[in-house]
MMTF fields as JSON, N, C-alpha, C and O atoms, coordinates in Angstrom:
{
  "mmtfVersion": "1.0.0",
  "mmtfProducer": "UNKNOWN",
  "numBonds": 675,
  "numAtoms": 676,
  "numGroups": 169,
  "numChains": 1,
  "numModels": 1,
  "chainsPerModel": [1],
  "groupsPerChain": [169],
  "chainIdList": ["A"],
  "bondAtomList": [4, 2, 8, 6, 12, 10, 16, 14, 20, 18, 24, 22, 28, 26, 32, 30, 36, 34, 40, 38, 44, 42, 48, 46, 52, 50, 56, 54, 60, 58, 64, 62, 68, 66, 72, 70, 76, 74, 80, 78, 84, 82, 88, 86, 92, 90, 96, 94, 100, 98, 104, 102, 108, 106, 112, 110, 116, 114, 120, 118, 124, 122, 128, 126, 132, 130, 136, 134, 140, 138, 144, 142, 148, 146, 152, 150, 156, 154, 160, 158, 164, 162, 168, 166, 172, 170, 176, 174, 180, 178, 184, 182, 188, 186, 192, 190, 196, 194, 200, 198, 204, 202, 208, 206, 212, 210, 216, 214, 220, 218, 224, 222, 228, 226, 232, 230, 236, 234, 240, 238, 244, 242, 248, 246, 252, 250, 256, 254, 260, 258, 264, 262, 268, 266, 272, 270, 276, 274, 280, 278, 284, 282, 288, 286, 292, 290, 296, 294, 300, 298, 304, 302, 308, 306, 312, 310, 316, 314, 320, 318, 324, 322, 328, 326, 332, 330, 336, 334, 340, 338, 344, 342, 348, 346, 352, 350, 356, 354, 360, 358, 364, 362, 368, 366, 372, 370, 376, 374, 380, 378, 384, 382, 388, 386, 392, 390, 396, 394, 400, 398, 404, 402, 408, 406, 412, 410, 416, 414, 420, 418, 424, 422, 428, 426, 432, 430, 436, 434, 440, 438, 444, 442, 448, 446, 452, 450, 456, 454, 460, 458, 464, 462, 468, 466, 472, 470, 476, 474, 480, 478, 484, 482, 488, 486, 492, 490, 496, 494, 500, 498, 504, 502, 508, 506, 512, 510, 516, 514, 520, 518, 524, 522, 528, 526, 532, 530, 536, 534, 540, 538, 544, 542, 548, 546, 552, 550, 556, 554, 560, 558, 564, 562, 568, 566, 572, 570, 576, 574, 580, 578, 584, 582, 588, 586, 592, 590, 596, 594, 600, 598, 604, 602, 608, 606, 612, 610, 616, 614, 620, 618, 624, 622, 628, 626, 632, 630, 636, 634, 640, 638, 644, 642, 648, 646, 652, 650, 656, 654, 660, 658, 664, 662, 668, 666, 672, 670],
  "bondOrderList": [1, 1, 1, 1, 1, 1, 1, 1, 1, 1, 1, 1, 1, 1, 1, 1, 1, 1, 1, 1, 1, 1, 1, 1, 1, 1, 1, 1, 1, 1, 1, 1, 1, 1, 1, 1, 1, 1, 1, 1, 1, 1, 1, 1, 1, 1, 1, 1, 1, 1, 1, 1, 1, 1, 1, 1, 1, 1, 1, 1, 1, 1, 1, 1, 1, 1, 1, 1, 1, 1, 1, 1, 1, 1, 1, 1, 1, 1, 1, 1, 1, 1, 1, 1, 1, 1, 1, 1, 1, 1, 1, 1, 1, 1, 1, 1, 1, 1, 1, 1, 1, 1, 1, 1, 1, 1, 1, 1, 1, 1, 1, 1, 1, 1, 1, 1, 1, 1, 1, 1, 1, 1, 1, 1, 1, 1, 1, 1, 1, 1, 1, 1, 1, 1, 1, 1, 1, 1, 1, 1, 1, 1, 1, 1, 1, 1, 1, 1, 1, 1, 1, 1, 1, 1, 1, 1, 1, 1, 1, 1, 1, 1, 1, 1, 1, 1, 1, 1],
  "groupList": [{"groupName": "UNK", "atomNameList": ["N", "CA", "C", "O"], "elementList": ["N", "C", "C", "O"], "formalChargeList": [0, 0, 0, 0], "bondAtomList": [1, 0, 2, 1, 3, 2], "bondOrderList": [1, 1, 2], "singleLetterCode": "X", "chemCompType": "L-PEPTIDE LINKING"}],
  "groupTypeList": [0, 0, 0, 0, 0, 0, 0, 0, 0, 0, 0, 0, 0, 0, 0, 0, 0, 0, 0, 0, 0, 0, 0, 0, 0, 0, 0, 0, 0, 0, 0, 0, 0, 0, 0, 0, 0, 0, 0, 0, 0, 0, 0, 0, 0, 0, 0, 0, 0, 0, 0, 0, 0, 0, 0, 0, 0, 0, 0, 0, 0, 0, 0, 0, 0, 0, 0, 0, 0, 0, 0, 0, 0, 0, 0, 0, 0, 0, 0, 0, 0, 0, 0, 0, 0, 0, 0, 0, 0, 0, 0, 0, 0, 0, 0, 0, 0, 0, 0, 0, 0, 0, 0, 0, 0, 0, 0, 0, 0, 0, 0, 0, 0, 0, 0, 0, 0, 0, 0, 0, 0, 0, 0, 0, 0, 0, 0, 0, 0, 0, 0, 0, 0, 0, 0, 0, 0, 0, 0, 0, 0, 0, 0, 0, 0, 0, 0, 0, 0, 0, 0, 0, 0, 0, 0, 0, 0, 0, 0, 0, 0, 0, 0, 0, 0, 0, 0, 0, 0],
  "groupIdList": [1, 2, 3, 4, 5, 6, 7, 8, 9, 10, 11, 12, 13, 14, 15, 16, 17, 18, 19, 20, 21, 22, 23, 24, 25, 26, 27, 28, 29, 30, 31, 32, 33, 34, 35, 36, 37, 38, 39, 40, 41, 42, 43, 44, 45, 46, 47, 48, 49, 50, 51, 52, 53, 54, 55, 56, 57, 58, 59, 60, 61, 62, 63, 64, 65, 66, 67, 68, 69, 70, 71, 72, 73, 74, 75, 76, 77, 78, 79, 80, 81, 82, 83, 84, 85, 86, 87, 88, 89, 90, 91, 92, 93, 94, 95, 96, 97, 98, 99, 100, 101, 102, 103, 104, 105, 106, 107, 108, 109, 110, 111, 112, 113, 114, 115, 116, 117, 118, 119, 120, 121, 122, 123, 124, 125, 126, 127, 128, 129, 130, 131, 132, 133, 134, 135, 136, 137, 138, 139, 140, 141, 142, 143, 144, 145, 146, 147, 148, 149, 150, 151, 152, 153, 154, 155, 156, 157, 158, 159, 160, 161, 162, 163, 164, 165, 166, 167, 168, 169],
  "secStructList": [7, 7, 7, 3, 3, 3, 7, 7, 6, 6, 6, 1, 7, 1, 6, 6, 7, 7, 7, 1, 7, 3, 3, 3, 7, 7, 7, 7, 4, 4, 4, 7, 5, 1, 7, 7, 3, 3, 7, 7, 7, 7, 7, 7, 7, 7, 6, 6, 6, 6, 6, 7, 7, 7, 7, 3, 3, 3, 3, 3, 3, 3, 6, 6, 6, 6, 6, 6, 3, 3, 3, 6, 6, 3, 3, 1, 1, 1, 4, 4, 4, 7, 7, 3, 3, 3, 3, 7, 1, 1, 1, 1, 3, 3, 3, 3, 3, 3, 3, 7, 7, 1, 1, 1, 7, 7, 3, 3, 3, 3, 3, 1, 1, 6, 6, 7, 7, 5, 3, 3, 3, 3, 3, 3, 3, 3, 6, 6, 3, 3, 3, 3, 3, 3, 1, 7, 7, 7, 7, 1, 7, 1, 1, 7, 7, 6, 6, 7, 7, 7, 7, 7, 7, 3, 3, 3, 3, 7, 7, 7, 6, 6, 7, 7, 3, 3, 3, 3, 7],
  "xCoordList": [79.275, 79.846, 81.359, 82.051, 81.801, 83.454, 83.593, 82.789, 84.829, 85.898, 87.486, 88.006, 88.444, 89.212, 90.004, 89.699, 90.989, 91.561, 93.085, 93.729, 93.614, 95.08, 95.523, 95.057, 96.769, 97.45, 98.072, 98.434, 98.226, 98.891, 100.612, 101.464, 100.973, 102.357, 103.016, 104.212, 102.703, 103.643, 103.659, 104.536, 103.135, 102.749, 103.751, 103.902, 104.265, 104.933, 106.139, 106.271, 106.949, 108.406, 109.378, 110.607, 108.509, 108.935, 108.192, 106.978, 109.497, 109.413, 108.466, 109.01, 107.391, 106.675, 105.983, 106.001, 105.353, 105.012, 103.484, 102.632, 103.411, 102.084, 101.076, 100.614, 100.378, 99.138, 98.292, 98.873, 97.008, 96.318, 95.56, 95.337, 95.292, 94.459, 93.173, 92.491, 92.417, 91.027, 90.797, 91.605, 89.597, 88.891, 87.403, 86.54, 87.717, 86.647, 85.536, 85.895, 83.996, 83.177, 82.844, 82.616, 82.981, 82.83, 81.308, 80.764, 80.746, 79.405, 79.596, 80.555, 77.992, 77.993, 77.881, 77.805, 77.875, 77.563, 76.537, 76.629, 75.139, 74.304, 74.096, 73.084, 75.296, 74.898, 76.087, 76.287, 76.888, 77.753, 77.409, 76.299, 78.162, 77.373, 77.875, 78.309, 77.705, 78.378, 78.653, 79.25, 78.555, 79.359, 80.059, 79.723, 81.287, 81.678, 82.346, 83.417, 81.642, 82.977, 83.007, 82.139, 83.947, 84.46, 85.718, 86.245, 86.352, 87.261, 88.673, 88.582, 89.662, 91.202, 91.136, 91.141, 91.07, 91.53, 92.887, 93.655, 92.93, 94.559, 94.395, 93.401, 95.857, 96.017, 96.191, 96.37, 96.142, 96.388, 98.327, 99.263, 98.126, 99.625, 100.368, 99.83, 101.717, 102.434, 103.973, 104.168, 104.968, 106.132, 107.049, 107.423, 107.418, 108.412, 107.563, 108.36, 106.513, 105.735, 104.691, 104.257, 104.67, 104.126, 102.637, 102.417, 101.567, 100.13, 99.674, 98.753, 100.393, 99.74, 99.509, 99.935, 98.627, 98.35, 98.875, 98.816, 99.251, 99.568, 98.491, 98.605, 97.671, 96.312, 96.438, 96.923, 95.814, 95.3, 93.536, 92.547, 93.543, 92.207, 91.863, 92.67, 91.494, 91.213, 89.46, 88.567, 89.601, 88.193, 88.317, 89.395, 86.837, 86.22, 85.426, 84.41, 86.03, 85.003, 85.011, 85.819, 84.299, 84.211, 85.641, 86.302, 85.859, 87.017, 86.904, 87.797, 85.923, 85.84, 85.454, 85.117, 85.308, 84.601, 85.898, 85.877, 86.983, 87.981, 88.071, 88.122, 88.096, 88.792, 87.668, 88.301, 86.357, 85.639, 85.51, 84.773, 86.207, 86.403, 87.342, 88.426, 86.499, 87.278, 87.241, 86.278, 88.718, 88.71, 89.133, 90.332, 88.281, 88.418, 89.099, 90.186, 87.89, 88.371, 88.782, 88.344, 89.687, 91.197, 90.571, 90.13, 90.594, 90.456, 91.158, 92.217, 91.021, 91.898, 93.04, 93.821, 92.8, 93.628, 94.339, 94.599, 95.161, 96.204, 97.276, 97.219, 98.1, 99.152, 99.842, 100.666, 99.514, 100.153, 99.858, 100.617, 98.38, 97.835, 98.317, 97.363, 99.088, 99.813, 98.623, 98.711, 97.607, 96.977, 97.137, 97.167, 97.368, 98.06, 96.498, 95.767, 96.111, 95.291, 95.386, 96.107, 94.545, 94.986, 93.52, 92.587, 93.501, 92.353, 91.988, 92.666, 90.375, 90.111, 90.011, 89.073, 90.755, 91.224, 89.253, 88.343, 89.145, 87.562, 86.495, 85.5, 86.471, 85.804, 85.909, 86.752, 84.882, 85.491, 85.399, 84.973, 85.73, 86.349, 87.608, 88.191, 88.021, 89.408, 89.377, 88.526, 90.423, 91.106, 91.623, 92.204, 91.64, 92.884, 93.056, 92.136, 94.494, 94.859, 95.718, 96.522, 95.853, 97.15, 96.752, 96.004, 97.644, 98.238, 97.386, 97.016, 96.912, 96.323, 96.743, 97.071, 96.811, 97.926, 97.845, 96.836, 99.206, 98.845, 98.68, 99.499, 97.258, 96.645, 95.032, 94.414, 94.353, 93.308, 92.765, 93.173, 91.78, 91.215, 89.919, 89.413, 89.002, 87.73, 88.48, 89.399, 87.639, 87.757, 86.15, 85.249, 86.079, 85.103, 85.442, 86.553, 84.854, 85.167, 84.128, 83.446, 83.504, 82.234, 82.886, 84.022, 82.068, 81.782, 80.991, 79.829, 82.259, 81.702, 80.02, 79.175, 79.849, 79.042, 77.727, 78.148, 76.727, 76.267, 75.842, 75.7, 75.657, 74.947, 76.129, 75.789, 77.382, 78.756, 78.73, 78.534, 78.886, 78.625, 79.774, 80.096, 80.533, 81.594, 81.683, 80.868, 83.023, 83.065, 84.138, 85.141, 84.218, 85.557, 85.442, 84.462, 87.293, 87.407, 88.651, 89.544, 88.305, 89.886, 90.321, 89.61, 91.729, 92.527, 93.789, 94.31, 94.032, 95.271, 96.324, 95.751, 97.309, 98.186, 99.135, 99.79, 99.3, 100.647, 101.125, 100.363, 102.034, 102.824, 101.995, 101.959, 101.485, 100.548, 98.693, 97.903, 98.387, 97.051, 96.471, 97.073, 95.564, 94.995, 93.521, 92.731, 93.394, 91.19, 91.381, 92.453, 89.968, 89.811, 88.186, 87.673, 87.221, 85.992, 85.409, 86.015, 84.58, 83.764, 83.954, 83.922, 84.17, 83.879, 82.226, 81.723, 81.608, 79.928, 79.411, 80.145, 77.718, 77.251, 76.125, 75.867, 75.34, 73.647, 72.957, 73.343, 71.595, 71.149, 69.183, 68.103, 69.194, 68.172, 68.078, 69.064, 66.407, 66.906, 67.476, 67.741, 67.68, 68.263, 67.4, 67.576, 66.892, 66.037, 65.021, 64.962, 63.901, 62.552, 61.618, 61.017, 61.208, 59.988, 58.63, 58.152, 58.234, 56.476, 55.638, 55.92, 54.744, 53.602, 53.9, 53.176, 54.909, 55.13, 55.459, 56.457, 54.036, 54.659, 55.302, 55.232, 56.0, 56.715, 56.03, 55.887, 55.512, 55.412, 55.602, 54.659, 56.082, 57.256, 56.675, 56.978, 55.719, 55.406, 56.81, 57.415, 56.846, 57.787, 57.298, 56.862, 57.486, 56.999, 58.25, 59.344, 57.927, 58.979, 58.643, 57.829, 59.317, 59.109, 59.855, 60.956, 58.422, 59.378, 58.988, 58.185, 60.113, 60.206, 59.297, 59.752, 57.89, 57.192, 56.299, 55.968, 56.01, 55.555, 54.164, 53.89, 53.449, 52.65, 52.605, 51.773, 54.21, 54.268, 53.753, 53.597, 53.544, 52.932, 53.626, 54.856, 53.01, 53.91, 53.175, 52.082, 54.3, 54.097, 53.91, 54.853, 53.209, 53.666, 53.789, 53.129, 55.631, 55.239, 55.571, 56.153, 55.269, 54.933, 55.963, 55.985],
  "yCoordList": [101.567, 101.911, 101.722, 101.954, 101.218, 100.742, 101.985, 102.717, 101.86, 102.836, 102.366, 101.881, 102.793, 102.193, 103.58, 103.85, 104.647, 105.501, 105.272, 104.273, 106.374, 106.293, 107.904, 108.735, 107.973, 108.93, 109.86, 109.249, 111.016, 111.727, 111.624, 111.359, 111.895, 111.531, 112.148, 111.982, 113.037, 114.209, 113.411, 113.858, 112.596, 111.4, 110.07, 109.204, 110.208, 108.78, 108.537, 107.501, 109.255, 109.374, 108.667, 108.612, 108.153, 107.04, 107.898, 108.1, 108.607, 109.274, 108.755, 107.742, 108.97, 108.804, 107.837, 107.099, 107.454, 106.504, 106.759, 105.927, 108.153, 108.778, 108.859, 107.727, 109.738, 110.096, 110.969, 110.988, 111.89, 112.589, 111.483, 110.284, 112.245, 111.464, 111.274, 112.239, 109.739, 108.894, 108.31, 108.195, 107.868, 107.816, 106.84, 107.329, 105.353, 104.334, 104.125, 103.931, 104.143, 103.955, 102.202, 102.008, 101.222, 99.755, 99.452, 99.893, 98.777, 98.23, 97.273, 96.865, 97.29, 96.205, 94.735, 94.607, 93.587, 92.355, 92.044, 91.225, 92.922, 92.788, 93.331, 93.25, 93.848, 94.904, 94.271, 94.948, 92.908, 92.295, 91.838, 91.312, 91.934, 91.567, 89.7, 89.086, 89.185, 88.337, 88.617, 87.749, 89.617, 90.281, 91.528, 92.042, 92.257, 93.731, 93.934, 93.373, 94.925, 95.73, 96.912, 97.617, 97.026, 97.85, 98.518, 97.754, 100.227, 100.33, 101.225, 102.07, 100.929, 101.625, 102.843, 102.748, 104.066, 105.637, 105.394, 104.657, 106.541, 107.083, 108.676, 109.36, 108.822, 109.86, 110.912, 111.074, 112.082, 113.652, 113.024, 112.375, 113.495, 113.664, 114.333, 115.053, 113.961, 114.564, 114.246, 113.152, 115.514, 115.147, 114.098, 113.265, 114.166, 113.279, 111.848, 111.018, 111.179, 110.827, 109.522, 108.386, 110.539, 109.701, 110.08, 110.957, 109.337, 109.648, 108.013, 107.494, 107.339, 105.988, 106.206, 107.302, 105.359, 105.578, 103.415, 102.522, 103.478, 102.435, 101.044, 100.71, 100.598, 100.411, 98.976, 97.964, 99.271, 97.772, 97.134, 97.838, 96.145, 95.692, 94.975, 94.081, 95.054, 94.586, 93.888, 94.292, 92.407, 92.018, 91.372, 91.26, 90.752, 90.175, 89.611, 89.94, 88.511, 86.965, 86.305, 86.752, 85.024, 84.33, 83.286, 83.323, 82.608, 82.235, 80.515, 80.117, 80.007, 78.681, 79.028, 78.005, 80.211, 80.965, 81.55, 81.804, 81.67, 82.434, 81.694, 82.371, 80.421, 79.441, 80.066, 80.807, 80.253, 80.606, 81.477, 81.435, 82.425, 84.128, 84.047, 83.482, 84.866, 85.115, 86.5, 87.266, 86.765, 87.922, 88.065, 87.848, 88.473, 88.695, 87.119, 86.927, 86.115, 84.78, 84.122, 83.023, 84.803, 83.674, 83.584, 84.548, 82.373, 82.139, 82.893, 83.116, 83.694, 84.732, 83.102, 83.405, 82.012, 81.151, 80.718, 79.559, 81.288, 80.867, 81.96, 83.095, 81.129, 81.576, 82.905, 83.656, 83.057, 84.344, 85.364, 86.28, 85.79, 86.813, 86.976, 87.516, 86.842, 87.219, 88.122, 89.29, 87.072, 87.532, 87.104, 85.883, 88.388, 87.537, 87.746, 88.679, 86.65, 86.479, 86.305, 85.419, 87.256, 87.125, 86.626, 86.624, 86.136, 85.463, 87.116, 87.867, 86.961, 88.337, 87.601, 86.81, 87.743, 87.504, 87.215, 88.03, 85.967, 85.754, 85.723, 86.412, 85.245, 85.446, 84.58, 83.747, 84.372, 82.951, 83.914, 83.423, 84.947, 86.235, 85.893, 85.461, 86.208, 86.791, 87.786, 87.987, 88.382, 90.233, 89.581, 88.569, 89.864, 89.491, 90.671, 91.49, 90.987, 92.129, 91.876, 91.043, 92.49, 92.182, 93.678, 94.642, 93.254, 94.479, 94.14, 93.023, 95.807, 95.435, 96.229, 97.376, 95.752, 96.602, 98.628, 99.334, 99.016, 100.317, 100.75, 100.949, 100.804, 101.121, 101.517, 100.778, 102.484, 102.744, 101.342, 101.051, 100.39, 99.157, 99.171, 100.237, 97.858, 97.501, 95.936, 95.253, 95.788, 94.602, 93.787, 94.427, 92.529, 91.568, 91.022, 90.51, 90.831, 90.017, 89.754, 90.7, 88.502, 87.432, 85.936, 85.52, 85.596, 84.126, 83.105, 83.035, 82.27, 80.896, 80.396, 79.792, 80.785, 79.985, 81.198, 82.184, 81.479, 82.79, 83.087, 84.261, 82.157, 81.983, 82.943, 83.478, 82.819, 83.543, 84.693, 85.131, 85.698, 87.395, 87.548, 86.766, 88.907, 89.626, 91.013, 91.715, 91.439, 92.771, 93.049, 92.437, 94.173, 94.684, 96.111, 96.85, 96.422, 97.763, 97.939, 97.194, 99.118, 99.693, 100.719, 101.719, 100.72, 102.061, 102.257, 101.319, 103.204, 103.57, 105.077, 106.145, 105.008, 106.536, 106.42, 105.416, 107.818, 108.623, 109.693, 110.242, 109.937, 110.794, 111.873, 111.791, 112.729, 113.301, 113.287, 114.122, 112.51, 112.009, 110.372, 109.339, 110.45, 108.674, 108.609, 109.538, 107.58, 107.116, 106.21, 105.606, 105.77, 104.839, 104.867, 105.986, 103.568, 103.176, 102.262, 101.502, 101.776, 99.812, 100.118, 101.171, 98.58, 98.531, 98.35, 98.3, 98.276, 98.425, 97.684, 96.984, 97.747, 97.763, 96.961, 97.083, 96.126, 95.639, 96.823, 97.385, 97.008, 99.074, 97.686, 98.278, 96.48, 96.168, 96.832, 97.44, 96.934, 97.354, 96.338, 95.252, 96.367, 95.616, 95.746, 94.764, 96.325, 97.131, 97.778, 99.002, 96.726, 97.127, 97.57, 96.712, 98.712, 98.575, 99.125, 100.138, 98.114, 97.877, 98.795, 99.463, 98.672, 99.703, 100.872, 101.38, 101.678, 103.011, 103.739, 103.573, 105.307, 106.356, 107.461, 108.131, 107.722, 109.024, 110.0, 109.627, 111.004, 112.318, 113.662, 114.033, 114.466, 115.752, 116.616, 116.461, 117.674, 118.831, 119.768, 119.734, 120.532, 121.357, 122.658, 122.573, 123.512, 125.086, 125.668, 125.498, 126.643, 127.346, 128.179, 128.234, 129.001, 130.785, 130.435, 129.939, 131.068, 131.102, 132.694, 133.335, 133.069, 134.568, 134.761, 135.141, 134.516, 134.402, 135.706, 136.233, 136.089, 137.836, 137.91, 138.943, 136.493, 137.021, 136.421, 136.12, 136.514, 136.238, 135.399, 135.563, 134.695, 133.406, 132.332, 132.326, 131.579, 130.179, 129.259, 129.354, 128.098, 126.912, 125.737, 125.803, 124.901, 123.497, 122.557, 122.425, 121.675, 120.808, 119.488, 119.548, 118.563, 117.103, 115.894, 114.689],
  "zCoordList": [101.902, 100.633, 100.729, 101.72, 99.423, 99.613, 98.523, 97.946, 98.542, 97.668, 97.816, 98.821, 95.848, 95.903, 95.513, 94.351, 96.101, 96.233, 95.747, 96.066, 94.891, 94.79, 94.493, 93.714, 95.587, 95.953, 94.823, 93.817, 94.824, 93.776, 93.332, 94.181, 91.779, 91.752, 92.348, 92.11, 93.275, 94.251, 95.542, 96.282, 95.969, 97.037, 97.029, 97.89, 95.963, 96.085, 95.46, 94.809, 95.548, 95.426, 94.542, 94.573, 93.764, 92.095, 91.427, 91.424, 90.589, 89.276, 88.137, 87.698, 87.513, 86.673, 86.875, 85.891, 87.702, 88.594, 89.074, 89.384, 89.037, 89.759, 89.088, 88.945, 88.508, 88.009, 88.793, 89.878, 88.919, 89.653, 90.856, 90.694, 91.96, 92.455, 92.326, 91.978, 92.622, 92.072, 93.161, 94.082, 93.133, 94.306, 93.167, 92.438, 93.516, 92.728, 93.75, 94.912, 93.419, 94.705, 93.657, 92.463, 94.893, 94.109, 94.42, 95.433, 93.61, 93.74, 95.577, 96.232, 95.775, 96.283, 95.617, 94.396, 96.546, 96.005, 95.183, 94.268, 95.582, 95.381, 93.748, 93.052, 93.451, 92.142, 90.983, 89.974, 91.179, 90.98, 89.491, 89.401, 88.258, 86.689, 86.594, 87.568, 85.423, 84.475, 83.699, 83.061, 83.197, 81.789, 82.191, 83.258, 81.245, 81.634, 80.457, 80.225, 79.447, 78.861, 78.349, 77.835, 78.52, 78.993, 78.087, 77.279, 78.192, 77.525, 78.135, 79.026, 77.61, 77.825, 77.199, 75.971, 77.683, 76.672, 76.752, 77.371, 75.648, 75.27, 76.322, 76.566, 76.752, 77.383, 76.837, 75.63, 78.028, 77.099, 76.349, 76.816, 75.455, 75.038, 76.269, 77.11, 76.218, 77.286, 76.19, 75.661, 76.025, 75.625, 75.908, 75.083, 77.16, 77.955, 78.225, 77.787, 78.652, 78.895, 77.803, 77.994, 76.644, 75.69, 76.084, 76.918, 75.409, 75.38, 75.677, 75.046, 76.647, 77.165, 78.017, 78.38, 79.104, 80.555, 80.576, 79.73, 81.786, 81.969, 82.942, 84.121, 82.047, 82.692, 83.123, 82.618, 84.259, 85.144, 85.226, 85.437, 85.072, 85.557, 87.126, 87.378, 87.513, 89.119, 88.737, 87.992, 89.877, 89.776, 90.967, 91.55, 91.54, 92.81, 92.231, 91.619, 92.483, 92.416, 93.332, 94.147, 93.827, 94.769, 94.507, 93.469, 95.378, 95.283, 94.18, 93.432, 94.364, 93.581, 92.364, 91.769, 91.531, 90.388, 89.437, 88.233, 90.359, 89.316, 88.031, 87.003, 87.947, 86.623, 85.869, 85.117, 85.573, 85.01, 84.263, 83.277, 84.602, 83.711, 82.408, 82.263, 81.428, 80.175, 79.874, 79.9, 79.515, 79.025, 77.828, 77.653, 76.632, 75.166, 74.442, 73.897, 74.728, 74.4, 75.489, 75.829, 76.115, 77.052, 78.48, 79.107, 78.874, 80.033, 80.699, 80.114, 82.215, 82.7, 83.952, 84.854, 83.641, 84.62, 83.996, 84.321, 82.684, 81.652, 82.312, 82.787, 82.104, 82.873, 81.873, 82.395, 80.743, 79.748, 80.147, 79.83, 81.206, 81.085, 82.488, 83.047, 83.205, 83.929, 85.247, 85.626, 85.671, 86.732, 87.729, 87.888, 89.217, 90.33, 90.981, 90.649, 92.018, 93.286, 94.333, 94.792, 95.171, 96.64, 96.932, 96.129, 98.454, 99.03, 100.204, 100.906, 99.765, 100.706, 102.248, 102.343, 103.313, 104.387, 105.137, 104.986, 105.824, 106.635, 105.107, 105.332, 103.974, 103.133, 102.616, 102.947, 101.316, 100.274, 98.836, 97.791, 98.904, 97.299, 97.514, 98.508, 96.187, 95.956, 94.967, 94.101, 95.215, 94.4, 93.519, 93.912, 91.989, 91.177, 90.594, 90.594, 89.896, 89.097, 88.548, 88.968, 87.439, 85.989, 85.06, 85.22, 84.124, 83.394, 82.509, 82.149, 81.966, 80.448, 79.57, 79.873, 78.286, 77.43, 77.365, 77.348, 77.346, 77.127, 75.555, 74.658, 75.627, 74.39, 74.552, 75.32, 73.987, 73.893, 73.244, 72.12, 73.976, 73.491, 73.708, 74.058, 73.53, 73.966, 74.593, 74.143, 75.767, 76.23, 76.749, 77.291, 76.491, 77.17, 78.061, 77.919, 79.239, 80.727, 80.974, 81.367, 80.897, 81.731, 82.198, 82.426, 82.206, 83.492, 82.565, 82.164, 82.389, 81.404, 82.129, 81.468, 83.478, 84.369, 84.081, 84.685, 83.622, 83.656, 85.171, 85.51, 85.997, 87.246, 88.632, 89.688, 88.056, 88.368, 88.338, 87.204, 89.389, 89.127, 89.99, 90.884, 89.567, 89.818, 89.594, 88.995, 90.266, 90.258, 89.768, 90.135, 88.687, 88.008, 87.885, 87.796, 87.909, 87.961, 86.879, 86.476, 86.651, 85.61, 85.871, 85.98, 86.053, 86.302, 85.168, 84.565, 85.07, 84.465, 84.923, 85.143, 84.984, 85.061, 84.432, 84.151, 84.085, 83.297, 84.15, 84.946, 84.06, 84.855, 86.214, 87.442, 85.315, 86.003, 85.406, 85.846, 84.668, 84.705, 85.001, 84.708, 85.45, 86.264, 85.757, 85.592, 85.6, 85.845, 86.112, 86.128, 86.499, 87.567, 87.367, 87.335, 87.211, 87.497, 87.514, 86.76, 87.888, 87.93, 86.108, 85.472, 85.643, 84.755, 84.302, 83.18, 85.67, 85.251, 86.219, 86.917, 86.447, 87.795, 87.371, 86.173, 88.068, 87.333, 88.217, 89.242, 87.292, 87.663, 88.176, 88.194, 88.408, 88.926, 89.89, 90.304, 90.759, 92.265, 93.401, 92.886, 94.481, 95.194, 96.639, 97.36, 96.955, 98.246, 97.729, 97.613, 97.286, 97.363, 98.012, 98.657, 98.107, 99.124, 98.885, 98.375, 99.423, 98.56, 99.397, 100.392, 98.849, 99.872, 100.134, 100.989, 99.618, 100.155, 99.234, 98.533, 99.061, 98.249, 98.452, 99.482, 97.426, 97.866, 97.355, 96.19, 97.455, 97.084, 97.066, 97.764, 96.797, 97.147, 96.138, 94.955, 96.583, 95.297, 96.085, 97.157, 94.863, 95.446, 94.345, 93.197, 94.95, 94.142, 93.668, 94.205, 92.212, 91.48, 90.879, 89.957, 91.406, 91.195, 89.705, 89.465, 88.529, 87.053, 87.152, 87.831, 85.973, 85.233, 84.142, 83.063, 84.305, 83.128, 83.157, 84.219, 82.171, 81.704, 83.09, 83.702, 83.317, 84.054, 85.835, 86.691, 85.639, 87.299, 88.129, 89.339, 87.638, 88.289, 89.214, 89.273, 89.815, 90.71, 89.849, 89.29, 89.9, 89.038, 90.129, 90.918, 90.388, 91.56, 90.189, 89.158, 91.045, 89.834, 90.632, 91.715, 90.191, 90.984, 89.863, 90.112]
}
C-alpha cells in the first residue's frame, strides 16, 4: 500500500503556506481508471485567508501515455495548463502536477486511448485547512479466488422482551 502525506502549517515555516495534516492512500496499478471526475470544494471561510483552498491535481501515467490525457476538453500536453513531469526513477510512469484553479469546480480527466489507465489525485490547503484524495479507483476485483468459501456465524446478544440469542449469518 502507497500513501501520499503532507505535513502541518506549524511544520513548515512559510506563512500561509500550510493547511492540516493528510495522509492520501493511492490505488494500486491494478485499480488504475480511464476516466476521473472529480471535484474542487470551497473552504471554511477564514477572515485573513479568504474561503479558497489552493488546489493541485497530481497523476501517474505510463510514460509514452501522457500526450493522451484531457482535462475538461484540453489536452493536458498544451503548454497553458502549466503541467510539470517527472520520470518515476527504474520505471516507464511518470508523476505530473499543476495548479488547478482556486475555486469550488467540477473537472473531467480521461485518456483519448480508452485502453490507457491512470492514477489521479487532488489536494488543496488554506492556511490552516487541507484535503487530499484519489480522484477515484476501478472497485472491479483484482485478486480472485475461486473455490473458496467464507463463512463466519457470529452470535448477538439482543435486548428483546424475551431474551433470546439471535445467530446471524
Amino acid at each position: 500500500m502507497y500513501s501520499k502525506s503532507k505535513a502541518s502549517h506549524a511544520s513548515d515555516n512559510v506563512h500561509g503556506s500550510g493547511g492540516d495534516p493528510s495522509m492520501i492512500v493511492l490505488p494500486p496499478v491494478e485499480m488504475y481508471k480511464q476516466q476521473f471526475t472529480f471535484l474542487t470544494p470551497v473552504a471554511p471561510p477564514d477572515p485573513v485567508y479568504g474561503s479558497q483552498f489552493n488546489n493541485s491535481l497530481s497523476i501517474v501515467v505510463k510514460t509514452n501515455q501522457r500526450h493522451q490525457l484531457v482535462l475538461n476538453g484540453q489536452n493536458l500536453s498544451s503548454s497553458s495548463l502549466h503541467l510539470t513531469w517527472m520520470q518515476v526513477p527504474f520505471s516507464d510512469y511518470s508523476v505530473g502536477s499543476m495548479r488547478l484553479e482556486n475555486a469550488a469546480k467540477a473537472y473531467d480527466l480521461y485518456s483519448a486511448d480508452p485502453m490507457n489507465t491512470f492514477m489521479a489525485w487532488v489536494t488543496g490547503i488554506q492556511f490552516q485547512h487541507s484535503y487530499g484524495y484519489p480522484a477515484g479507483t476501478r472497485l472491479t476485483p483484482i485478486n480472485a479466488v475461486s473455490g473458496t468459501k467464507l463463512h463466519v456465524p457470529f452470535i448477538v446478544k439482543r435486548n428483546c422482551t424475551c431474551n433470546c440469542t439471535c445467530t446471524l449469518y
